[in-house]
Coordinates of C-alpha atoms in Angstrom, one line a residue:
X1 CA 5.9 0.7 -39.5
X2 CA 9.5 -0.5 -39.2
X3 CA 12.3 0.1 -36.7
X4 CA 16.2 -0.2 -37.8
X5 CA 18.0 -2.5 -36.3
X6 CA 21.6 -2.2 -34.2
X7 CA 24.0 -5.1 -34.8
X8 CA 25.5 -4.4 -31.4
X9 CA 22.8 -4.7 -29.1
X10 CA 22.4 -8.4 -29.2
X11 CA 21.8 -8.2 -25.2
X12 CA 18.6 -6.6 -26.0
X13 CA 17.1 -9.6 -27.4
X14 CA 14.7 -8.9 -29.9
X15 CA 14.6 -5.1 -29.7
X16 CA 16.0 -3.0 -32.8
X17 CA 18.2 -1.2 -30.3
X18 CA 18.8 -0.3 -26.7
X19 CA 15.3 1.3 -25.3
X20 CA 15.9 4.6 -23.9
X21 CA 13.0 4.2 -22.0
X22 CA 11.0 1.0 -20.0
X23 CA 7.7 2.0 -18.5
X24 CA 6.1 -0.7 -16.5
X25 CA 2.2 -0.8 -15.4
X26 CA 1.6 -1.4 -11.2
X27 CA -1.7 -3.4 -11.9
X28 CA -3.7 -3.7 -15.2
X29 CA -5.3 -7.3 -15.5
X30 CA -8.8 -8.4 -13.5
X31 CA -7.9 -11.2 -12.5
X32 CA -4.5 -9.9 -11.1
X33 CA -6.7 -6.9 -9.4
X34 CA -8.7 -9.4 -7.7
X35 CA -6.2 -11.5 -6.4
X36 CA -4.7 -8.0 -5.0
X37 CA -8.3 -7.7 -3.6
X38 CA -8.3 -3.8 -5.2
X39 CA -9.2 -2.1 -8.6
X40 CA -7.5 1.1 -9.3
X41 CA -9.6 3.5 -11.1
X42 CA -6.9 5.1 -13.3
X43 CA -3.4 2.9 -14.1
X44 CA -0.4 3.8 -12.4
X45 CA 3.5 3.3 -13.6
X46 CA 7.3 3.1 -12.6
X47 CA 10.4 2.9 -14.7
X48 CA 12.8 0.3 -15.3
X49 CA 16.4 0.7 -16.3
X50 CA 17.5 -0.8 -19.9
X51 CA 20.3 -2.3 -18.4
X52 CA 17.8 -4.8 -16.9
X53 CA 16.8 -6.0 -20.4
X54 CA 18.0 -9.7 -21.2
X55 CA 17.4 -12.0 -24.4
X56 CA 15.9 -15.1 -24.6
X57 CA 18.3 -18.0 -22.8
X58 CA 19.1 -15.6 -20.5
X59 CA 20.0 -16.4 -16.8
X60 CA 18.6 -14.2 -13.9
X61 CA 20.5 -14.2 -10.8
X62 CA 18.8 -14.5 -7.2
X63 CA 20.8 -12.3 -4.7
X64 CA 22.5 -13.8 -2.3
X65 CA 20.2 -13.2 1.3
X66 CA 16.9 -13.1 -1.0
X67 CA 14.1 -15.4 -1.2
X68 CA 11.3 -14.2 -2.8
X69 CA 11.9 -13.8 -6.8
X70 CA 8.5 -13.6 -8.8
X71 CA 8.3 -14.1 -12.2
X72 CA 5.4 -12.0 -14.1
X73 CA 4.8 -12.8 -17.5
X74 CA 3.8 -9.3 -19.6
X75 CA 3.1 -8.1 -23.0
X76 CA 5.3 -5.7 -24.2
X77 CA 4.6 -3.3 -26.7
X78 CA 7.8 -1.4 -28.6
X79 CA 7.1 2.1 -29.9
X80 CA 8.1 3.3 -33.1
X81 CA 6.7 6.5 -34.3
X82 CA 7.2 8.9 -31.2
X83 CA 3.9 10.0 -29.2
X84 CA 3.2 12.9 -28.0
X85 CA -0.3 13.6 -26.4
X86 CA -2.1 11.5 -29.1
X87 CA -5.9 10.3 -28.2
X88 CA -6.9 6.5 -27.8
X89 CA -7.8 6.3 -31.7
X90 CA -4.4 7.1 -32.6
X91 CA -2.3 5.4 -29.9
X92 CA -2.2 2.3 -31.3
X93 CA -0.3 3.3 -34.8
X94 CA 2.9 4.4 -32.5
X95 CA 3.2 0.7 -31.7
X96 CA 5.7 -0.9 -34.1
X97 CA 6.1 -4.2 -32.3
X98 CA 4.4 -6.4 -29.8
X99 CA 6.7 -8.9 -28.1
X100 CA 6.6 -10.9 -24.8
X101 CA 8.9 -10.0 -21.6
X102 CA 8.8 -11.1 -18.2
X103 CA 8.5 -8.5 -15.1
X104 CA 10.8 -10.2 -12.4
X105 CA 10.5 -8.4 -9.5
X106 CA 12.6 -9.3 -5.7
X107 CA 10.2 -8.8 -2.5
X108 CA 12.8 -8.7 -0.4
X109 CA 13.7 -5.3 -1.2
X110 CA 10.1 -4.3 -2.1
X111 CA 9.3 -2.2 0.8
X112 CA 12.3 -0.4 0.8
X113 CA 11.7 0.9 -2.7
X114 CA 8.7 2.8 -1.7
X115 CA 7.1 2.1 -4.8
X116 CA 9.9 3.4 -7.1
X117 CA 11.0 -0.6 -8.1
X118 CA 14.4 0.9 -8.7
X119 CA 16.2 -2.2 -7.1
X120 CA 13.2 -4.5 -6.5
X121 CA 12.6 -4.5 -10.3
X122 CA 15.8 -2.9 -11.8
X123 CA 18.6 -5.5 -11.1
X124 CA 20.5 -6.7 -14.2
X125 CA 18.6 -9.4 -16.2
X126 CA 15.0 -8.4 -14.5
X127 CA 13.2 -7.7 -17.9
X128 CA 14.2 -10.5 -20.5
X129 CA 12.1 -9.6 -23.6
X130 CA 11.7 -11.7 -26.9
X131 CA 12.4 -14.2 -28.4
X132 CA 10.2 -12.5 -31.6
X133 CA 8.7 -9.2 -32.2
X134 CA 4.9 -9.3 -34.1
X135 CA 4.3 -6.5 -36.5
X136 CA 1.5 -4.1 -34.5
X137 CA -0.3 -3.9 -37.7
X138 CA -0.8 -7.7 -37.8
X139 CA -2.4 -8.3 -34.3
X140 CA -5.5 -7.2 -32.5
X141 CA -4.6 -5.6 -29.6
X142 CA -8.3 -6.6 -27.9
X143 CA -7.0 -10.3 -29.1
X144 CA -3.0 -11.1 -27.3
X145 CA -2.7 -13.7 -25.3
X146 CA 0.2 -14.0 -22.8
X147 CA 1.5 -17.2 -21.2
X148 CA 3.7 -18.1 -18.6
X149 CA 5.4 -21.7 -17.9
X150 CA 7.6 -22.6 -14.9
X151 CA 9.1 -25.7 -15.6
X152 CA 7.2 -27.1 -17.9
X153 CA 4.0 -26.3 -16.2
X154 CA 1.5 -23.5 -17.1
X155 CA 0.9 -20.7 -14.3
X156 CA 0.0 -17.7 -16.3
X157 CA -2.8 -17.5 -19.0
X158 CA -4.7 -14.5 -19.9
X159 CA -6.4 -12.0 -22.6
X160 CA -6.1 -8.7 -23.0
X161 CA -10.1 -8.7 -23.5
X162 CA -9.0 -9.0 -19.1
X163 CA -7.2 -5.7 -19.1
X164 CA -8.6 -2.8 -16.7
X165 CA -6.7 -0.7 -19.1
X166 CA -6.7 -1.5 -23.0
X167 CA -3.5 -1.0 -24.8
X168 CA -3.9 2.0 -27.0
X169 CA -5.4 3.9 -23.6
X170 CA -1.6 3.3 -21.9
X171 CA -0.2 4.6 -24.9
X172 CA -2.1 7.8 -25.2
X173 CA -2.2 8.0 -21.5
X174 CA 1.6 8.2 -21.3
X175 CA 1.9 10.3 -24.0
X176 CA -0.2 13.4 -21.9
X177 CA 3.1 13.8 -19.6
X178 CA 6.2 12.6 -22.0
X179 CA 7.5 11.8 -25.3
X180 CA 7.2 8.1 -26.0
X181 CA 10.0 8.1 -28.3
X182 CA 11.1 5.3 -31.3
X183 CA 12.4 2.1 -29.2
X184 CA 11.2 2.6 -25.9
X185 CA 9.2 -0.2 -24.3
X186 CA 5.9 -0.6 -22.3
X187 CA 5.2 -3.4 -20.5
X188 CA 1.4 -3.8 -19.8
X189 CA 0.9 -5.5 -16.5
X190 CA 0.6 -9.2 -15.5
X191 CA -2.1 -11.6 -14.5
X192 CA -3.1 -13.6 -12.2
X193 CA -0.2 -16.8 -11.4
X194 CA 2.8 -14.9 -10.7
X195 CA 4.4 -16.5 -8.1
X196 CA 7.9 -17.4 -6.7
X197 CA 11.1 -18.9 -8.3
X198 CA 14.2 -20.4 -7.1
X199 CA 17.3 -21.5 -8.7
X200 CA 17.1 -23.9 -10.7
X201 CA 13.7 -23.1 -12.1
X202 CA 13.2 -22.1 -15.4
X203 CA 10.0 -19.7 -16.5
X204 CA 8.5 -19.1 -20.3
X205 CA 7.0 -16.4 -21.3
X206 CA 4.8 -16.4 -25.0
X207 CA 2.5 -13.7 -26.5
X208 CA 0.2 -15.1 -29.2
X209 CA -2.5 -13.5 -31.6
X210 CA -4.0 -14.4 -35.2
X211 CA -2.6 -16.9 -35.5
X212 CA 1.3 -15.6 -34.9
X213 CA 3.7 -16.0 -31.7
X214 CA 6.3 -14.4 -30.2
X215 CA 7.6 -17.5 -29.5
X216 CA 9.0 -18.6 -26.1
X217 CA 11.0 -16.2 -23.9
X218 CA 13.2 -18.6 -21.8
X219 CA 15.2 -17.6 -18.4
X220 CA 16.8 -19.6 -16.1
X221 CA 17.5 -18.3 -12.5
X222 CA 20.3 -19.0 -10.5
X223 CA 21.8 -18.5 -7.4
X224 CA 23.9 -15.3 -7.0
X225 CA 27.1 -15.3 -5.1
X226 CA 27.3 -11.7 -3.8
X227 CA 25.1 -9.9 -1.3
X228 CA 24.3 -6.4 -0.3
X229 CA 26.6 -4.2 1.5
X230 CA 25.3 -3.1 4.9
X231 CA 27.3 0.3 5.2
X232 CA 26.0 1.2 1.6
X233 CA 22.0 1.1 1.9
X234 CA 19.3 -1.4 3.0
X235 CA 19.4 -4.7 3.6
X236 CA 16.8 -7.4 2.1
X237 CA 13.5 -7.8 4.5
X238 CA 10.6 -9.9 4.5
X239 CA 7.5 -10.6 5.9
X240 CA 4.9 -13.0 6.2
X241 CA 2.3 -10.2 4.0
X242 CA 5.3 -10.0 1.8
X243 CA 5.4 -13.7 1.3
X244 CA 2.0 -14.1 0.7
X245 CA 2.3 -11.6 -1.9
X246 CA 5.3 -12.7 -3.7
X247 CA 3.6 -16.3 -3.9
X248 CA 0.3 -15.6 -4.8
X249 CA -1.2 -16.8 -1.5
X250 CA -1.1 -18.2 1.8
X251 CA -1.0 -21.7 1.1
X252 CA 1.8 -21.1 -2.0
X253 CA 3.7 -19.2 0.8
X254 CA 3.3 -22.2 3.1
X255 CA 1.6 -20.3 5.6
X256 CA -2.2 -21.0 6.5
X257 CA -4.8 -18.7 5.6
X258 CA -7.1 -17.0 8.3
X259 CA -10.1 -18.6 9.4
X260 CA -11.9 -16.6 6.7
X261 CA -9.7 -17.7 3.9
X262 CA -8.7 -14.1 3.5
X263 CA -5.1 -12.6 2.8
X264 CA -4.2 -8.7 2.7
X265 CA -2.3 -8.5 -0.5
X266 CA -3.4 -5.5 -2.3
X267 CA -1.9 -2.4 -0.4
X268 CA -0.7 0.3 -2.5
X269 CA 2.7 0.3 -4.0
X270 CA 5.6 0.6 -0.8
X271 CA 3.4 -0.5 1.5
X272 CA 5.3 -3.3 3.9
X273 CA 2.7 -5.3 6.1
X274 CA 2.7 -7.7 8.9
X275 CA 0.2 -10.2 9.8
X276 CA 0.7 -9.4 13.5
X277 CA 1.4 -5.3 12.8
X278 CA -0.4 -2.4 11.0
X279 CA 0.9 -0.8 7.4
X280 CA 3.9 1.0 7.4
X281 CA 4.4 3.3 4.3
X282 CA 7.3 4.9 3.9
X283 CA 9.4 3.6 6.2
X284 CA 7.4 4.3 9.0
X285 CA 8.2 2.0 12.0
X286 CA 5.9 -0.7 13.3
X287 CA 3.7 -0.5 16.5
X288 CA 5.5 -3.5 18.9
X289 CA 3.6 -4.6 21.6
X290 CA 5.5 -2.9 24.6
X291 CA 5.1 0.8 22.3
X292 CA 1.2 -0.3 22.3
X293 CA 1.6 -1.2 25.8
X294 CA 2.6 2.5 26.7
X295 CA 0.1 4.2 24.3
X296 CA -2.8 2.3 25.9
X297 CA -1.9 3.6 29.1
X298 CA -1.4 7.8 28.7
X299 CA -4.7 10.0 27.9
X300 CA -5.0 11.7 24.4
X301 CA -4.3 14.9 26.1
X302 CA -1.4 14.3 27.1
X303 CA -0.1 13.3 24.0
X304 CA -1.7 16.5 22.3
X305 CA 0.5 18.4 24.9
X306 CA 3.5 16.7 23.8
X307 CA 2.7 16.9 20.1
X308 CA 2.2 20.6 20.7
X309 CA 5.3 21.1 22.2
X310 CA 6.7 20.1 19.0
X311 CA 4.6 22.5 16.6
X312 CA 1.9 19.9 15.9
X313 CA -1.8 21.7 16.7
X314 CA -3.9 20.4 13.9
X315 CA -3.6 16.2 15.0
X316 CA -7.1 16.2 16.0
X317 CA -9.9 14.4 14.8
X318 CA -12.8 16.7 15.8
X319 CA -16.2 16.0 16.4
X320 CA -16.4 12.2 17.3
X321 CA -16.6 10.7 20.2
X322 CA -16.5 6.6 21.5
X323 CA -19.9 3.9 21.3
X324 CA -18.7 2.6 24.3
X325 CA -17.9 5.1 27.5
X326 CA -14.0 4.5 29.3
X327 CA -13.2 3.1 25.4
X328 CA -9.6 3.5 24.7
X329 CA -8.0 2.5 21.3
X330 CA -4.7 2.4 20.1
X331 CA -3.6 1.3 16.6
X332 CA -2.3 2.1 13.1
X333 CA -4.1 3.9 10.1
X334 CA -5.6 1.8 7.6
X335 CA -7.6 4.8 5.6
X336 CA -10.8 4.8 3.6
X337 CA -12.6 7.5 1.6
X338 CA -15.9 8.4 1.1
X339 CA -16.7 11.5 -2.0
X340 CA -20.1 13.4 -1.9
X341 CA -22.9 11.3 -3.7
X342 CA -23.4 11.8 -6.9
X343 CA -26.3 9.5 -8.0
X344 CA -23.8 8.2 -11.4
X345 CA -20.7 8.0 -9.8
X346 CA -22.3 5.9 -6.9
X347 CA -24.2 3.5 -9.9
X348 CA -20.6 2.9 -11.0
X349 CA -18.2 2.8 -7.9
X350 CA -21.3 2.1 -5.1
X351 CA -21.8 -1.6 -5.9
X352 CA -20.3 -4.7 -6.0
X353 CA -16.7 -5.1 -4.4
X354 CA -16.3 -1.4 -3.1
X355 CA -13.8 0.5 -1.6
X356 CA -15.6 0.3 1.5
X357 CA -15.7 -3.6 1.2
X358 CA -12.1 -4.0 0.4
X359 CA -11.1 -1.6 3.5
X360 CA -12.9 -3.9 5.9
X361 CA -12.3 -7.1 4.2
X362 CA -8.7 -6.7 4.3
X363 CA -7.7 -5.0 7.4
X364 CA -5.3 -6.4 9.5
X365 CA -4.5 -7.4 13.2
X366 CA -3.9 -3.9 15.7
X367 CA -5.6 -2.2 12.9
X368 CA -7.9 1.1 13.0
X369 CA -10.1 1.7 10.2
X370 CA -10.6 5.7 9.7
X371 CA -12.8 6.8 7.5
X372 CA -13.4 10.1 5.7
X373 CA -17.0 11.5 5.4
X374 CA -16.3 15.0 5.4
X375 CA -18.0 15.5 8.8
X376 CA -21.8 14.4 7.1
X377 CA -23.2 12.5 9.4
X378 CA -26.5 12.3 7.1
X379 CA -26.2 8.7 6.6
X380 CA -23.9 5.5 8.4
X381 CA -20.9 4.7 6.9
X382 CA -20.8 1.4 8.5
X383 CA -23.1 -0.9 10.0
X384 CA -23.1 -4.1 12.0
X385 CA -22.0 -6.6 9.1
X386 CA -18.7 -4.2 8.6
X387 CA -17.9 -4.1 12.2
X388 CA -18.3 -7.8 12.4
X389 CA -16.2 -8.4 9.7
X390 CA -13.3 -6.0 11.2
X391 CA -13.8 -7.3 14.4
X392 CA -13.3 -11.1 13.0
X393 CA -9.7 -9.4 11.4
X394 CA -8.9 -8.3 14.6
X395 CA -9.0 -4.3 13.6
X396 CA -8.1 -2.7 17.0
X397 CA -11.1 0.0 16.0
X398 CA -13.2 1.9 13.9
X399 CA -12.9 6.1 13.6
X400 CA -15.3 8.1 10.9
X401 CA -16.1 11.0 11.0
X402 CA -19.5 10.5 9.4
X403 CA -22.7 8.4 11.3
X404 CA -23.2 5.0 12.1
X405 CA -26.1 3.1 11.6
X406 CA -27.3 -0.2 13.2
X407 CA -25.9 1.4 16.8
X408 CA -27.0 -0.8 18.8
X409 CA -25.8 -4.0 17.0
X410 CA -22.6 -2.6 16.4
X411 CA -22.2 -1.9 20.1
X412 CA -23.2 -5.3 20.8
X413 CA -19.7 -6.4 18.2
X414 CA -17.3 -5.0 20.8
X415 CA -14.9 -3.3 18.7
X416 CA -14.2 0.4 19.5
X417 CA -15.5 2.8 17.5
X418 CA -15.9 7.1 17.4
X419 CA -18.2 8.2 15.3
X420 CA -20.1 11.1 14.7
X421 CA -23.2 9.9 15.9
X422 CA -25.6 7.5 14.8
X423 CA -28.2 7.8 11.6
X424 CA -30.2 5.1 10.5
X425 CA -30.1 5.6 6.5
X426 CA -27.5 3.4 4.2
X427 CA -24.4 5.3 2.5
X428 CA -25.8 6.2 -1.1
X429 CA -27.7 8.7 0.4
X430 CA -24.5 11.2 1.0
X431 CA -21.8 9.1 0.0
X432 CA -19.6 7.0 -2.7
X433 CA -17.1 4.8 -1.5
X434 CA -14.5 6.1 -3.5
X435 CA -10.9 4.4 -2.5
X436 CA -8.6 3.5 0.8
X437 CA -5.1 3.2 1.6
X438 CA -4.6 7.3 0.8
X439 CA -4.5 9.9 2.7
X440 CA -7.8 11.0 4.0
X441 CA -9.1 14.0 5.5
X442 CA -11.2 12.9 9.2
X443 CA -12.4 15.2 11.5
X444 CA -10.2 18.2 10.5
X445 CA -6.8 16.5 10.3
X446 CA -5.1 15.4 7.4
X447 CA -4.3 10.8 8.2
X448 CA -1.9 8.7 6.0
X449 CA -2.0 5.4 6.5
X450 CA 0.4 4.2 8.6
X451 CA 0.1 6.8 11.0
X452 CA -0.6 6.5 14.9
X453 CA -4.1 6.5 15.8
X454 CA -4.8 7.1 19.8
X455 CA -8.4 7.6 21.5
X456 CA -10.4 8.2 24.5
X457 CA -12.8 10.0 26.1
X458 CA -11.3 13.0 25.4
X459 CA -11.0 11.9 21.6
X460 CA -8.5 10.7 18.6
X461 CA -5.1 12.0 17.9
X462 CA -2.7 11.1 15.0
X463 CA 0.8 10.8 15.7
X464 CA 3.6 10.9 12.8
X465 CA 4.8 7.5 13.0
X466 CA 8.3 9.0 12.9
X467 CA 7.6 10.6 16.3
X468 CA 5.4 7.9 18.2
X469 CA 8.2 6.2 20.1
X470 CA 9.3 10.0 20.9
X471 CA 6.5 11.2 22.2
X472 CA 5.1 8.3 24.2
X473 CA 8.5 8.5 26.7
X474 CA 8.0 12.3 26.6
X475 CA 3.9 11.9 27.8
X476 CA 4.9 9.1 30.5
X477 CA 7.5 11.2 31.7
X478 CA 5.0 14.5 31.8
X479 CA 2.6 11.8 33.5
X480 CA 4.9 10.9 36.4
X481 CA 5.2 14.8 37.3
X482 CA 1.9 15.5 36.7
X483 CA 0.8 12.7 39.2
X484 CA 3.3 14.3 41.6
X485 CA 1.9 17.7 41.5
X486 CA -1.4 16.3 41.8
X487 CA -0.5 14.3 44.8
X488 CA 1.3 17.2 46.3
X489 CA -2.3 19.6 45.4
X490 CA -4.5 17.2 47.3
X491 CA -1.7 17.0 50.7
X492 CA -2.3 21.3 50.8
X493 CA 0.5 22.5 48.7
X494 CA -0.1 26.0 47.0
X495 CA -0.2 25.6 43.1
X496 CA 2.3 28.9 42.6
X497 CA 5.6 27.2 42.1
X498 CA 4.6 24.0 41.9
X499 CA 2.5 23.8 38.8
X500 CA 4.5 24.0 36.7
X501 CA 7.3 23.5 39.2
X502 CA 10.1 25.7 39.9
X503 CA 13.9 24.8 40.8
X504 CA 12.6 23.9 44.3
X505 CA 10.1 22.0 43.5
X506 CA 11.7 20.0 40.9
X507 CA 14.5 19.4 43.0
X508 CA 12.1 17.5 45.4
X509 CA 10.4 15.9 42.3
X510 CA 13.7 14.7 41.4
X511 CA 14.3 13.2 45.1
X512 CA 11.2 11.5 44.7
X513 CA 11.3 10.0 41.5
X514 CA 14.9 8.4 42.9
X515 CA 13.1 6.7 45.5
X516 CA 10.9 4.8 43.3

């Protein structure tokens, strides 16, 4: 299969012409996945402009105000036949061309993307591809080998025998929902070894197989003179999580690494973490310590009533109550599900390195961990070991609407948790851990993560994050007059009028509050 070329598209490298499409892959190799510390079960995309495309020799610019440009060296495979819901078997002769590209990607503006990449991976120059194209018909695509040099010095170097997702099954996968048309690219994931660059630093990128090479894709980056307009749209921002992640790890981002050795990378695309603060997704804002500090100190009714007052009735998580009586808990979403057991589905997705596991291994400080169980409390969904381990993270709770087994050893941890109830068998009997950091369905009421999580005695709420600061001045405020009418109840007072309280009575509410 052959593609014509376009003698005035020499910015395009070693494409035939200017792609009209550039679909990239979120995470496709093992040993990237691992790194991430999650597997996805089914691959997940984003688009990239084609006016990010660069040839080989090319320079890449870091904005002015960034930090954290990472390099990640990909296969790319160039269509030439279009495709149009073809199967796996016949994927693979759409491919005209394989050739190498590199992914760069700027974490800076990473969480304001929401997991669209448009500026985070879509400036000018972010996708050189080339140097050489290898006929598809010549190359194994079990068999490609990509590599990445920085400076001379290997950091990337992986099969695609390590892909999660084969190469023909991207192909027909994206070809259920559009038209892969002649030219347009695909770029199948990196893996493990992406890391930072900084002007001055130049990064190769070669694919390889039977005996054939792409040959080396060479960019240099620089250092970019302009920076971003603040009255136009968001600004750069970084974190320590997003550090770590842009790096590789906490030692490559020059920051230590817990006393477990563990890092959090591996949140879902948009997610912007803070080693001191819960997930925010979507913009949602972060819980500071003084917003905690209020939180902590009004009841879960109250806040109901306020939520209520703005339309919000189902923000309950029914049916679970705290381990420990007087337990009060206040932190931010971090979500895990659990799907009915099916004895296969549990063989395949039960074991090893889990959904559960990842959830608790890699929750953060001010953390709660809520799980979905569909109310079936026939089994635990977490026993001692887990609560040890999100107690170690410093998880500010635990909320499932399922059982928990190992009670008593679990009390003995210390970390808040509202359950269900206890139950002394293991998960595979109602259970498959099935994936976190989605949005869950616990106790009746529909939690994303990143939302507010408050409990008590009288139970847990979920506040919007977009409404949390709202509604915690609104419930102190309610408090105040509340302990004002009770104060005036137990002096003799008549409710009528005063609960709620009518223009008198607030008047002499009003009084009061001014001599405080």
């Amino acid at each position: 299969m052959t593609l014509s070329t376009d003698a005035g598209t020499a910015r395009f490298g070693a494409l035939p012409s200017r792609p009209g499409k550039i679909i990239a892959v979120h995470l496709n190799y093992a040993s990237r996945a691992d790194q991430r510390g999650r597997r996805p079960h089914a691959p997940s995309y984003f688009f990239k402009p084609s006016s990010s495309v660069a040839m080989s020799g090319a320079e890449i610019e870091r904005p002015a105000g960034t930090e954290l440009l990472a390099f990640e060296g990909e296969i790319a495979l160039v269509i030439g036949s279009p495709a149009r819901r073809v199967t796996v078997a016949d994927a693979w002769a759409h491919v005209a061309a394989v050739t190498a590209a590199n992914d760069f990607g700027l974490y800076d503006l990473r969480a304001n993307d929401k997991g669209s990449n448009v500026r985070s991976k879509g400036g000018d120059g972010f996708t050189p591809i080339g140097p050489g194209l290898l006929d598809a018909r010549t190359v194994d695509p079990a068999a490609l080998r990509v590599q990445t040099w920085v400076n001379g010095s290997l950091a990337q170097d992986d099969t695609t025998d390590g892909l999660l997702f084969p190469l023909a099954q991207l192909i027909a996968d994206l070809s259920q929902h559009l038209t892969l048309e002649s030219g347009d690219v695909v770029l199948a994931g990196t893996p493990a070894g992406s890391t930072v660059v900084v002007p001055g630093d130049v990064v190769e990128v070669e694919v390889s197989g039977a005996g054939l090479s792409t040959g080396r894709l060479v960019t240099t980056v620089i250092q970019g003179a302009a920076s971003f307009d603040p009255a136009l749209g968001s600004l750069p921002s970084v974190d320590d999580i997003q550090r770590i992640e842009a790096w590789g790890s906490p030692a490559a981002a020059g920051l230590a690494p817990d006393a477990n050795g563990s890092t959090s990378a591996g949140d879902p695309p948009g997610t912007a973490r803070s080693a001191a603060n819960p997930p925010v997704l979507d913009g949602s804002p972060v819980l500071d310590a003084a917003l905690r500090e209020k939180l902590a100190r009004i009841p879960v009714a109250a806040l109901s009533a306020q939520l209520r007052a703005r339309g919000l009735n189902n923000v309950t998580v029914d049916g679970v109550r705290p381990m420990h009586p007087g337990t009060k808990v206040v932190g931010t979403a971090r979500t895990l599900r659990f799907v009915p057991l099916r004895e296969d589905l549990f063989a395949a997705r039960g074991g090893g390195f889990n959904a559960q596991k990842r959830a608790f291994d890699s929750v953060d400080e001010g953390e709660i961990i809520v799980i979905e169980a569909r109310g079936e409390s026939g089994s635990g969904t977490l026993g001692d070991i887990l609560a040890l381990r999100a107690h170690a993270r410093g998880a500010a709770g635990i909320v499932t609407d399922g059982g928990v087994r190992d009670v008593d050893a679990v009390a003995a941890v210390g970390i808040p948790v509202f359950s269900a109830g206890a139950h002394p068998a293991v998960l595979g009997r109602r259970h498959v851990p099935w994936e976190h950091d989605v949005a869950i369905g616990c106790g009746g009421t529909t939690i994303e993560p990143g939302d507010v999580i408050v409990g008590d005695a009288d139970g847990v709420i979920v506040i919007p994050p977009s409404l949390v600061a709202e509604v915690a001045e609104a419930a102190l405020a309610q408090e105040d007059e509340d302990a004002y009418v009770a104060e005036q109840v137990r002096a003799g007072h008549p409710i009528e009028g005063l609960f709620p309280m009518d223009t008198e009575w607030k008047a002499r509410y009003d009084a009061w509050r001014r001599t405080r």
